[in-house]
């Protein structure tokens, strides 16, 4: 079904989650971060004299945007208002006509790709496909089955863009990928099985639809779809430019869809720990730039031993829960109706989370991503860790002043004058070369200062984490759905989602409030993440985890909380999901599950944790073989990138015969999801608090 692409002569590349992002601070443009694979593709385009425009989704000053050409390796950068026009009820690409050269439109958003296709352009879902298209190639979707090691080698090739990787049977693995036309032949030479997937990757997206029971409704929904591949518990289908996941009308008992996205880094090993250590050789670094962190071990031990009362940890829990689930007013416009990503109130929830976090004292910020024609945001806030080293505060402040006070680009002679203030050492001044561009000079300085783009150090209110500070990610999803309701309309209908996942939103906010006094006292950074569009296929967390992997971020642990509030009996059972299809990633997650289980046991307010260790979503109720939450909540996005991660939830999945009957929320994905056992949910939050602090110390 792949549309053949001529050798393209021009490309319009959207700066979205698959390519990079702008550095902005209070309306001021401070630079551009391109993911490594995007930079590689753009450099290849420039070397081949391809006419490329990088389109930035911003309303900032056009001249400032144009100045980012240096940051993009000489590629033209334009704001979206110049590159894409709106008129006659549809989007139009400027500068194109019937006689225009063959033009590619690269975007993660299938709706925009569909519009581009109708306008006569050649769409692509990821910038890593650009070199293939420059040669006149078209991406083909395939499923390759064979030995794991063979597929991993194939998945690291430049002409193979992985989308999904998991066991296929008892011994083989399956790789779903976008490939060039000659890869199937190459795969056959490696004696692996290759099947083409009959969908259009230029305008459609692949989705796993979860199926946990055979019903007339499910059979009817699937009869209207082309099934590209089927496995126990899930089917692979394609969504067109004007569809969203809610259109599937197929729902699993937990999580009903998973969007598959092209990701060149999917099979690359993840970085889980910083390169810094307590024994780093300071003599190898420029004199006068960095200094060691002096640890207060007595204070650290006090924090380690501290067990605050749960009522203090969760003092704000009920108030936050009420505000984000429509019980109380969220803001000046009153109460929420729904947090679904297609509902207008989703934006209000984003803004309220930013405001709440900033009111606590955090530097909260957005991580934007595009999906189904809209831009959504994950909301992020950091409790920065001290690490083992830091840039001397006076030097860092001087650099930040230069960055913020001088419009882009800074002339080389001015750079030399300004940098004299940073550090008057021969070693430092040797790095200043007048023939380097502003962007190149800044990147050199940032590398020297250990300023990594996975931490927004350029934002003025953000305290900067020390060098050697890893990330402890604490997450939930901010959106909601009532997709089980007949005829549900996401854009208009109520979806309070008090348990799913208002209970998690209130949990992460409670932890952010409680842990704020520990700023500067922990070694590692605690990153609070509110992921958006989880109900649309884990879209927000996948975009974020892929960004972290691409930037080589050191993620030592991920703890997500999704549906921690429903409890209708006195058993107080709860679940910790460490299972994953890859046993190696599962094994990275087990210590996190054990840490949480031990924290719960020490508090004594919950039943012993049910730890799921399985590598399959089939096989209930044996938790050593089975985990029904595999690939069904935001922790999955980090599992897929190779990080240790766990999901904490209520007693949702099947229990062993000797245990009480499972206690899942009967109003899951319904308008009636309005009940939470506050004491039970608070006990889970306090369990998480203890594990998070231990991990960050």
XYZ file of C-alpha atoms in Angstrom:
697
model
C 0.000 0.000 0.000
C 3.019 2.313 0.228
C 2.813 5.303 -2.116
C 5.888 5.522 -4.298
C 7.902 8.694 -3.721
C 9.921 10.420 -6.436
C 13.337 11.703 -5.559
C 12.406 14.690 -3.450
C 13.977 18.093 -4.059
C 12.516 20.007 -1.143
C 11.547 19.159 2.430
C 9.493 20.870 5.107
C 10.346 19.398 8.515
C 8.135 20.135 11.495
C 10.037 20.724 14.726
C 7.987 18.290 16.796
C 8.657 15.486 19.284
C 10.512 13.427 16.670
C 12.968 16.195 15.739
C 13.680 18.580 18.613
C 12.429 21.671 20.411
C 13.092 25.357 20.934
C 14.699 26.780 24.029
C 12.312 29.451 25.219
C 12.112 31.456 28.426
C 9.269 33.904 29.050
C 8.834 34.636 25.362
C 12.567 34.969 24.677
C 14.221 32.603 22.230
C 17.483 31.212 23.635
C 18.370 28.455 21.210
C 17.401 25.184 19.594
C 17.906 21.569 20.579
C 17.833 18.987 17.806
C 17.792 15.325 18.676
C 20.952 13.605 17.374
C 19.094 11.626 14.693
C 17.435 14.823 13.454
C 20.756 16.631 13.246
C 22.231 13.700 11.293
C 19.343 13.736 8.818
C 19.522 17.502 8.326
C 23.277 17.415 7.755
C 22.753 14.698 5.140
C 20.094 16.847 3.486
C 22.419 19.831 3.405
C 25.261 17.729 1.968
C 22.907 16.586 -0.805
C 21.864 20.201 -1.492
C 18.262 19.476 -0.558
C 16.154 22.600 -0.037
C 15.031 22.137 3.583
C 12.973 24.341 5.876
C 12.722 23.494 9.564
C 9.342 24.745 10.803
C 9.154 25.918 14.421
C 5.683 25.856 16.031
C 5.924 29.252 17.716
C 4.712 32.830 17.426
C 8.055 34.285 18.507
C 9.846 36.976 16.524
C 10.509 35.875 12.935
C 14.019 37.343 12.883
C 14.931 35.422 16.030
C 13.631 32.199 14.500
C 15.609 32.800 11.321
C 18.770 33.286 13.406
C 18.534 29.636 14.473
C 19.917 28.516 11.127
C 23.347 28.104 12.762
C 21.840 25.830 15.388
C 20.365 23.656 12.625
C 23.613 23.229 10.736
C 22.838 25.952 8.201
C 19.285 24.739 7.519
C 16.658 27.466 7.108
C 14.390 27.816 10.163
C 10.983 29.481 9.851
C 8.009 29.979 12.165
C 4.892 27.986 11.387
C 3.056 31.153 10.337
C 5.482 31.577 7.416
C 5.728 27.955 6.294
C 2.113 26.865 6.758
C -0.865 29.052 5.896
C -4.526 28.613 6.775
C -7.183 29.511 4.280
C -10.387 28.313 2.645
C -10.939 26.028 5.614
C -7.757 24.032 5.014
C -4.046 24.353 5.547
C -1.881 25.336 2.603
C 1.867 24.963 2.196
C 3.345 28.262 1.045
C 5.454 28.565 -2.062
C 4.027 25.475 -3.741
C 2.292 25.150 -7.061
C 1.551 22.445 -9.570
C 4.984 23.036 -11.043
C 6.741 22.944 -7.651
C 9.525 20.407 -7.066
C 8.689 17.154 -5.292
C 8.338 18.192 -1.652
C 8.359 16.097 1.508
C 6.449 17.074 4.649
C 7.904 15.443 7.759
C 5.617 15.404 10.799
C 4.701 13.107 13.672
C 1.093 14.272 13.309
C -0.848 12.028 10.923
C -3.585 14.656 10.502
C -1.060 17.149 9.134
C 0.466 14.406 6.981
C -2.974 13.695 5.549
C -3.459 17.376 4.688
C -0.024 17.465 3.070
C -0.830 14.373 1.004
C -4.048 15.961 -0.263
C -2.039 19.073 -1.179
C 0.284 17.010 -3.361
C 3.218 16.661 -0.964
C 4.987 13.464 0.064
C 4.551 12.966 3.825
C 6.811 11.082 6.213
C 6.240 10.345 9.926
C 9.856 10.780 11.081
C 12.857 12.848 10.062
C 15.070 9.735 10.038
C 13.238 8.734 6.818
C 14.471 11.858 5.004
C 17.753 10.342 3.663
C 15.748 7.440 2.206
C 13.366 9.834 0.452
C 16.243 11.908 -0.928
C 17.231 8.807 -2.887
C 13.729 8.299 -4.217
C 12.867 5.572 -1.724
C 9.574 5.066 0.071
C 9.225 3.607 3.564
C 7.684 0.154 3.751
C 6.216 -1.321 6.902
C 7.321 -4.834 7.781
C 7.180 -7.324 10.615
C 10.410 -9.316 10.888
C 10.573 -12.456 13.030
C 13.821 -14.143 13.992
C 16.565 -14.442 16.617
C 16.746 -11.468 18.953
C 20.397 -10.673 18.226
C 19.793 -10.656 14.465
C 16.854 -8.281 14.760
C 18.768 -5.992 17.097
C 21.520 -5.668 14.492
C 18.955 -4.913 11.795
C 17.227 -2.394 14.066
C 20.392 -0.319 14.374
C 20.765 0.182 10.604
C 20.117 3.677 9.265
C 17.564 2.352 6.753
C 15.556 0.549 9.449
C 13.370 2.666 11.753
C 12.001 0.458 14.578
C 8.484 0.889 15.909
C 7.960 -2.118 18.169
C 10.086 -4.991 19.495
C 8.859 -7.935 21.551
C 8.976 -11.740 21.758
C 7.067 -13.503 19.001
C 7.081 -17.062 20.362
C 9.117 -19.290 22.601
C 12.474 -18.439 21.000
C 12.079 -15.737 18.328
C 11.399 -12.016 18.549
C 9.375 -9.718 16.294
C 10.452 -6.312 15.002
C 7.920 -3.955 13.434
C 9.750 -1.287 11.473
C 9.698 1.139 8.568
C 12.372 0.116 6.085
C 13.738 0.838 2.645
C 12.827 -1.462 -0.223
C 16.039 -3.514 -0.051
C 15.781 -4.359 3.663
C 13.346 -7.278 3.176
C 15.933 -8.866 0.879
C 18.653 -8.204 3.451
C 16.475 -9.703 6.161
C 15.841 -12.783 4.046
C 19.599 -13.202 3.664
C 19.773 -13.288 7.473
C 17.246 -16.155 7.441
C 14.499 -14.311 9.204
C 10.821 -14.199 8.318
C 9.628 -10.943 6.717
C 5.972 -9.946 6.325
C 4.825 -6.681 4.777
C 2.159 -4.811 6.712
C -0.464 -3.471 4.277
C -0.921 0.048 5.561
C 0.157 3.508 4.387
C 2.898 4.755 6.761
C 2.978 8.179 5.117
C -0.555 9.091 6.237
C -1.570 6.406 8.750
C -0.370 5.306 12.181
C -0.150 1.795 13.579
C -2.057 0.996 16.756
C -2.274 -2.082 18.947
C -5.906 -2.508 19.977
C -6.261 -4.452 23.228
C -8.857 -7.209 23.401
C -9.438 -9.009 26.678
C -12.755 -10.656 25.926
C -14.684 -11.945 22.940
C -17.947 -10.022 22.688
C -20.406 -9.075 19.999
C -19.365 -5.423 20.298
C -15.700 -6.291 19.772
C -16.433 -8.593 16.828
C -18.584 -5.917 15.202
C -15.898 -3.257 15.656
C -13.157 -5.477 14.266
C -15.265 -6.559 11.292
C -15.089 -2.969 10.065
C -11.290 -2.903 10.222
C -8.412 -4.410 8.301
C -6.455 -6.536 10.773
C -2.774 -6.248 9.873
C -1.640 -8.764 12.475
C -3.291 -10.543 15.382
C -1.922 -12.005 18.616
C -3.505 -13.232 21.801
C -5.046 -10.203 23.497
C -4.328 -7.646 20.770
C -4.695 -6.826 17.094
C -2.648 -4.462 14.944
C -4.644 -1.952 12.910
C -4.069 1.375 11.166
C -5.650 4.746 11.940
C -6.149 7.257 9.153
C -5.447 11.006 9.218
C -8.912 11.926 10.434
C -9.321 9.172 13.054
C -8.253 8.918 16.669
C -7.920 6.003 19.050
C -11.409 6.555 20.402
C -12.762 5.608 16.969
C -11.635 2.016 17.491
C -14.550 1.117 19.788
C -12.404 -1.768 21.039
C -11.478 -1.690 24.709
C -9.359 -3.959 26.852
C -10.078 -4.404 30.514
C -7.219 -1.972 31.175
C -5.885 0.255 28.418
C -7.485 0.006 25.003
C -4.807 1.124 22.554
C -1.105 1.762 22.076
C 0.214 4.025 19.344
C 3.335 2.753 17.562
C 5.722 5.484 16.463
C 8.954 5.357 14.424
C 11.932 5.595 16.774
C 15.533 5.174 15.525
C 16.781 4.768 19.120
C 14.348 2.083 20.221
C 16.913 -0.743 20.163
C 19.854 1.310 21.389
C 20.860 0.638 25.025
C 19.494 3.134 27.541
C 21.645 5.243 29.842
C 20.449 4.620 33.370
C 23.182 6.315 35.384
C 25.252 9.469 35.066
C 28.864 9.273 33.960
C 29.866 11.169 37.095
C 30.908 9.440 40.286
C 32.248 10.372 43.685
C 35.777 9.616 42.517
C 35.768 11.879 39.429
C 39.185 13.374 38.662
C 38.813 17.126 39.093
C 42.330 17.715 37.774
C 41.131 16.655 34.309
C 38.663 19.547 34.233
C 39.328 23.258 33.611
C 40.512 24.982 36.744
C 38.008 27.185 38.478
C 34.893 26.017 36.625
C 33.549 23.087 38.637
C 33.574 22.341 42.325
C 32.694 19.220 44.323
C 29.509 18.968 46.345
C 30.163 18.753 50.052
C 27.815 16.105 51.409
C 26.159 16.473 54.765
C 25.974 12.803 55.695
C 24.262 13.469 59.009
C 21.483 15.330 57.217
C 21.196 12.576 54.602
C 20.902 9.929 57.291
C 18.249 11.972 59.049
C 16.240 12.183 55.824
C 16.728 8.459 55.221
C 15.385 7.556 58.654
C 12.554 10.082 58.665
C 9.081 8.543 58.425
C 6.603 11.445 58.396
C 2.977 10.871 59.266
C 0.955 9.952 56.202
C -1.537 12.702 56.953
C 1.289 15.241 56.543
C 2.501 13.727 53.266
C -0.997 13.803 51.769
C -2.406 16.936 53.397
C -3.465 18.356 50.017
C -4.638 15.088 48.468
C -8.410 15.461 48.757
C -8.410 19.107 47.703
C -6.309 18.376 44.613
C -8.445 15.354 43.760
C -11.653 17.397 43.987
C -10.289 20.203 41.809
C -9.035 17.956 39.004
C -12.111 15.710 38.866
C -14.890 18.269 38.690
C -16.037 18.177 42.322
C -14.657 21.630 43.127
C -13.699 24.620 41.005
C -10.358 24.222 39.274
C -9.868 27.865 38.351
C -11.824 31.062 37.714
C -13.860 29.275 35.036
C -15.276 26.781 37.503
C -15.108 22.993 37.601
C -13.813 20.609 34.955
C -16.091 18.453 32.812
C -13.429 16.203 31.305
C -9.664 15.940 30.991
C -9.788 13.998 27.710
C -7.175 15.297 25.270
C -9.927 16.127 22.755
C -11.881 18.195 25.318
C -11.263 21.919 25.872
C -10.873 21.313 29.615
C -7.697 19.332 28.985
C -5.886 22.624 28.341
C -7.289 24.022 31.573
C -5.888 21.018 33.440
C -2.463 21.617 31.870
C -2.509 25.283 32.870
C -3.730 24.529 36.387
C -0.956 21.989 36.956
C 1.643 24.540 35.851
C 0.127 27.124 38.188
C -0.092 24.726 41.135
C 3.517 23.599 40.742
C 4.776 27.153 40.356
C 2.822 28.196 43.460
C 4.703 25.536 45.425
C 7.976 27.017 44.155
C 8.849 24.683 41.287
C 10.109 25.669 37.885
C 7.335 23.855 36.001
C 7.434 23.581 32.230
C 5.746 21.998 29.256
C 6.949 19.196 27.032
C 4.892 19.669 23.873
C 3.943 16.993 21.364
C 1.572 16.885 18.408
C -1.141 14.294 17.905
C -4.284 14.083 15.777
C -4.066 17.699 14.672
C -3.499 19.175 18.125
C -0.562 20.195 20.282
C -0.670 18.762 23.795
C 1.684 19.117 26.728
C 3.156 16.857 29.325
C 3.658 18.950 32.463
C 7.047 18.528 34.149
C 8.636 19.858 37.348
C 12.007 19.008 38.889
C 13.245 18.768 42.443
C 16.902 19.125 41.410
C 19.473 16.822 42.915
C 22.802 18.083 44.196
C 24.835 15.477 42.315
C 28.547 15.216 43.034
C 29.814 18.317 41.191
C 28.442 21.693 40.194
C 29.456 24.660 38.099
C 30.455 27.461 40.441
C 27.279 29.522 40.933
C 28.862 32.860 40.017
C 30.222 31.464 36.737
C 26.938 29.843 35.804
C 24.989 33.001 36.577
C 27.325 34.992 34.356
C 26.790 32.591 31.448
C 23.019 32.656 31.914
C 23.077 36.456 31.931
C 24.911 36.477 28.593
C 22.435 33.994 27.197
C 19.341 35.898 28.301
C 20.442 39.497 27.778
C 22.025 39.259 24.328
C 19.808 38.701 21.259
C 20.671 35.813 18.954
C 23.210 35.498 17.474
C 26.030 36.859 19.638
C 28.970 38.122 17.489
C 32.267 36.255 18.097
C 34.128 39.363 19.369
C 31.388 40.028 21.899
C 31.538 36.380 22.942
C 35.227 36.765 23.663
C 34.671 39.862 25.788
C 31.748 38.338 27.691
C 33.485 35.044 28.286
C 36.397 36.813 29.992
C 33.963 37.319 32.864
C 33.214 33.616 33.108
C 36.655 32.309 33.889
C 39.988 34.010 33.345
C 41.988 30.843 32.705
C 44.111 29.823 29.733
C 42.375 26.450 29.576
C 38.984 28.086 29.197
C 40.076 30.762 26.713
C 41.614 28.122 24.434
C 38.061 27.079 23.603
C 37.218 30.437 21.989
C 37.758 30.501 18.236
C 36.587 33.446 16.169
C 35.735 31.229 13.195
C 33.118 29.309 15.218
C 29.476 30.299 15.040
C 27.497 31.480 18.037
C 25.746 28.111 18.260
C 29.016 26.172 18.107
C 30.573 28.335 20.821
C 27.573 27.882 23.101
C 27.503 24.138 22.629
C 31.195 23.964 23.526
C 30.654 25.962 26.684
C 27.640 23.877 27.644
C 29.578 20.678 27.161
C 32.334 22.054 29.386
C 29.809 23.096 32.025
C 28.010 19.721 31.875
C 24.757 21.471 30.935
C 22.618 18.774 29.333
C 19.434 19.521 27.353
C 17.501 16.824 29.243
C 17.433 19.384 32.080
C 16.013 22.874 31.255
C 18.915 24.743 32.833
C 18.256 27.862 30.678
C 14.920 28.603 32.349
C 15.428 31.449 34.803
C 13.474 30.083 37.803
C 14.984 26.587 37.492
C 17.649 25.622 40.041
C 20.209 23.561 38.174
C 20.861 19.969 39.119
C 24.432 19.024 39.937
C 26.624 16.938 37.695
C 26.106 13.291 38.605
C 22.441 13.778 39.476
C 20.357 11.007 37.881
C 16.591 11.167 37.365
C 13.936 9.507 39.496
C 10.766 9.897 37.432
C 7.450 10.012 39.309
C 4.514 9.962 36.910
C 0.783 9.770 36.294
C -1.461 10.635 33.367
C -3.447 13.849 33.449
C -6.126 12.976 30.876
C -9.347 11.007 31.336
C -11.949 9.202 29.252
C -15.433 7.717 29.473
C -14.899 5.577 26.400
C -17.026 2.692 27.663
C -20.141 4.872 27.506
C -22.305 4.162 24.419
C -21.903 6.916 21.844
C -19.234 8.680 23.894
C -18.023 11.966 22.378
C -14.582 12.893 23.788
C -14.878 16.542 22.772
C -18.109 17.212 24.672
C -19.106 14.440 27.098
C -18.235 14.277 30.811
C -15.272 12.163 31.887
C -14.475 12.981 35.538
C -11.905 10.166 35.836
C -11.707 10.491 39.617
C -9.893 7.171 39.920
C -8.482 7.040 36.368
C -6.303 8.941 36.816
C -7.378 11.768 39.086
C -6.131 9.605 41.933
C -2.671 9.607 40.342
C -2.694 13.338 39.581
C -3.487 14.133 43.215
C -0.791 11.663 44.302
C 1.985 13.265 42.256
C 0.904 16.764 43.307
C 0.894 15.673 46.967
C 4.402 14.287 46.620
C 5.601 17.450 44.892
C 4.229 19.579 47.745
C 5.623 17.339 50.462
C 9.118 16.906 48.973
C 9.682 20.584 48.156
C 11.495 21.237 51.491
C 14.095 18.620 50.453
C 15.367 20.718 47.534
C 19.143 20.671 47.440
C 19.341 17.852 49.990
C 18.974 14.857 47.651
C 21.715 13.518 45.391
C 19.391 12.729 42.495
C 16.684 14.763 40.798
C 13.066 13.819 41.407
C 11.159 14.638 38.231
C 7.377 14.924 38.551
C 5.648 14.112 35.244
C 1.994 14.523 34.320
C 1.645 12.720 30.982
C -1.049 13.701 28.513
C -2.998 11.634 25.941
C -2.391 8.340 27.747
C -5.934 7.294 26.896
C -5.191 7.931 23.188
C -2.406 5.350 23.062
C 0.259 6.338 25.624
C 1.081 9.203 23.256
C 2.554 11.724 25.709
C 4.706 9.334 27.718
C 6.019 7.695 24.540
C 7.061 11.069 23.141
C 8.744 11.970 26.425
C 10.538 8.662 27.021
C 11.847 8.711 23.439
C 13.183 12.241 23.974
C 14.968 11.188 27.170
C 16.513 8.183 25.415
C 17.647 10.298 22.450
C 19.317 12.805 24.806
C 21.009 10.019 26.793
C 19.314 11.075 30.023
C 20.367 9.041 33.101
C 17.045 7.634 34.348
C 17.663 5.417 37.368
C 14.003 4.716 38.215
C 10.434 5.328 37.007
C 7.423 5.018 39.318
C 3.994 5.670 37.786
C 0.674 5.727 39.612
C -2.455 4.972 37.613
C -5.759 4.178 39.347
C -4.712 3.983 42.992
C -8.038 5.010 44.532
C -10.741 2.382 44.131
C -11.194 0.050 47.091
C -14.564 -1.413 48.043
C -13.579 -4.016 50.647
C -11.459 -4.196 53.809
C -8.632 -6.191 52.199
C -6.637 -3.126 51.042
C -4.818 -5.091 48.364
C -2.706 -3.200 45.852
C -0.539 -4.068 42.858
C 2.982 -3.257 41.693
C 3.598 -4.026 38.022
C 7.205 -4.732 37.076
C 6.431 -7.189 34.280
C 7.552 -6.705 30.702
C 7.971 -8.831 27.589
C 11.756 -8.425 27.737
C 13.016 -10.330 30.810
C 16.118 -8.112 31.022
C 14.015 -4.955 31.398
C 11.710 -6.772 33.804
C 14.738 -7.650 35.912
C 15.728 -3.959 36.064
C 12.242 -3.185 37.376
C 12.032 -5.845 40.089
C 14.281 -3.965 42.581
C 11.959 -0.958 42.272
C 8.953 -3.162 42.982
C 10.713 -4.708 45.971
C 11.588 -1.266 47.328
C 7.938 -0.196 47.122
C 6.723 -3.455 48.665
C 9.146 -3.071 51.574
C 8.033 0.525 52.093
C 4.405 -0.603 52.254
C 5.264 -3.390 54.699
C 7.106 -0.980 56.973
C 4.065 1.287 57.147
C 1.600 -1.529 57.774
C -1.416 0.289 56.307
C -1.819 -1.915 53.223
C -1.948 -5.632 52.547
C 1.301 -7.175 51.249
C 1.967 -5.914 47.729
C 0.984 -8.092 44.789
C 4.100 -7.876 42.608
C 3.626 -8.771 38.942
C 6.777 -10.191 37.377
C 5.413 -11.810 34.224
C 6.667 -11.454 30.669
C 3.240 -12.015 29.099
C -0.170 -10.355 29.456
C -1.689 -13.842 29.251
C -1.537 -16.439 31.997
C -3.545 -14.893 34.836
C -3.465 -15.218 37.761
C 0.138 -16.471 38.032
C 2.050 -13.239 38.652
C 5.415 -14.861 37.923
C 4.264 -15.471 34.322
C 1.625 -12.806 33.833
C 1.298 -9.025 34.017
C -1.888 -7.592 32.593
C -0.463 -4.048 32.690
C 2.324 -4.739 30.176
C 2.265 -1.916 27.584
C -0.971 -0.541 29.084
C 0.074 2.503 31.097
C 2.758 5.168 31.014
C 5.462 3.033 32.649
C 5.407 1.002 29.419
C 6.905 3.896 27.433
C 10.021 3.686 29.634
C 10.130 -0.114 29.559
C 10.165 0.051 25.773
C 13.162 2.400 25.874
C 15.103 0.091 28.203
C 14.572 1.755 31.602
C 13.534 0.087 34.840
C 9.969 1.154 35.614
C 6.971 0.093 37.686
C 3.282 0.888 37.804
C 1.444 1.102 41.133
C -2.307 0.506 41.028
C -5.322 -0.697 42.956
C -6.306 -4.384 43.029
C -7.350 -4.439 39.376
C -6.182 -7.733 37.875
C -7.044 -11.362 38.680
C -5.943 -12.727 42.057
C -4.743 -16.178 43.039
C -7.309 -18.708 44.203
C -6.186 -18.430 47.821
C -6.565 -14.624 47.754
C -9.679 -12.474 47.986
C -11.450 -11.759 44.708
C -9.937 -8.886 42.729
C -11.481 -5.477 43.347
C -11.348 -3.550 40.032
C -13.218 -0.321 39.570
C -16.581 -1.219 37.961
C -16.823 2.311 36.562
C -13.539 2.158 34.659
C -13.737 4.436 31.584
C -17.269 5.486 32.470
C -18.944 8.732 33.454
C -19.621 7.190 36.873
C -15.903 7.068 37.761
C -16.488 9.418 40.696
C -15.437 7.402 43.769
C -12.092 7.123 45.571
C -11.251 5.575 48.945
C -9.217 8.492 50.272
C -7.502 6.644 53.117
C -6.495 3.765 50.825
C -5.141 6.089 48.122
C -3.204 8.109 50.684
C -1.549 4.951 51.997
C -0.269 4.173 48.484
C 1.045 7.741 48.117
C 2.973 7.425 51.386
C 4.424 4.114 50.262
C 5.656 5.786 47.091
C 7.095 8.691 49.073
C 9.392 6.445 51.084
C 10.669 4.594 48.004
C 11.237 7.811 46.030
C 13.285 9.467 48.786
C 15.403 6.339 49.234
C 16.087 6.238 45.484
C 16.991 9.938 45.335
C 19.319 9.994 48.341
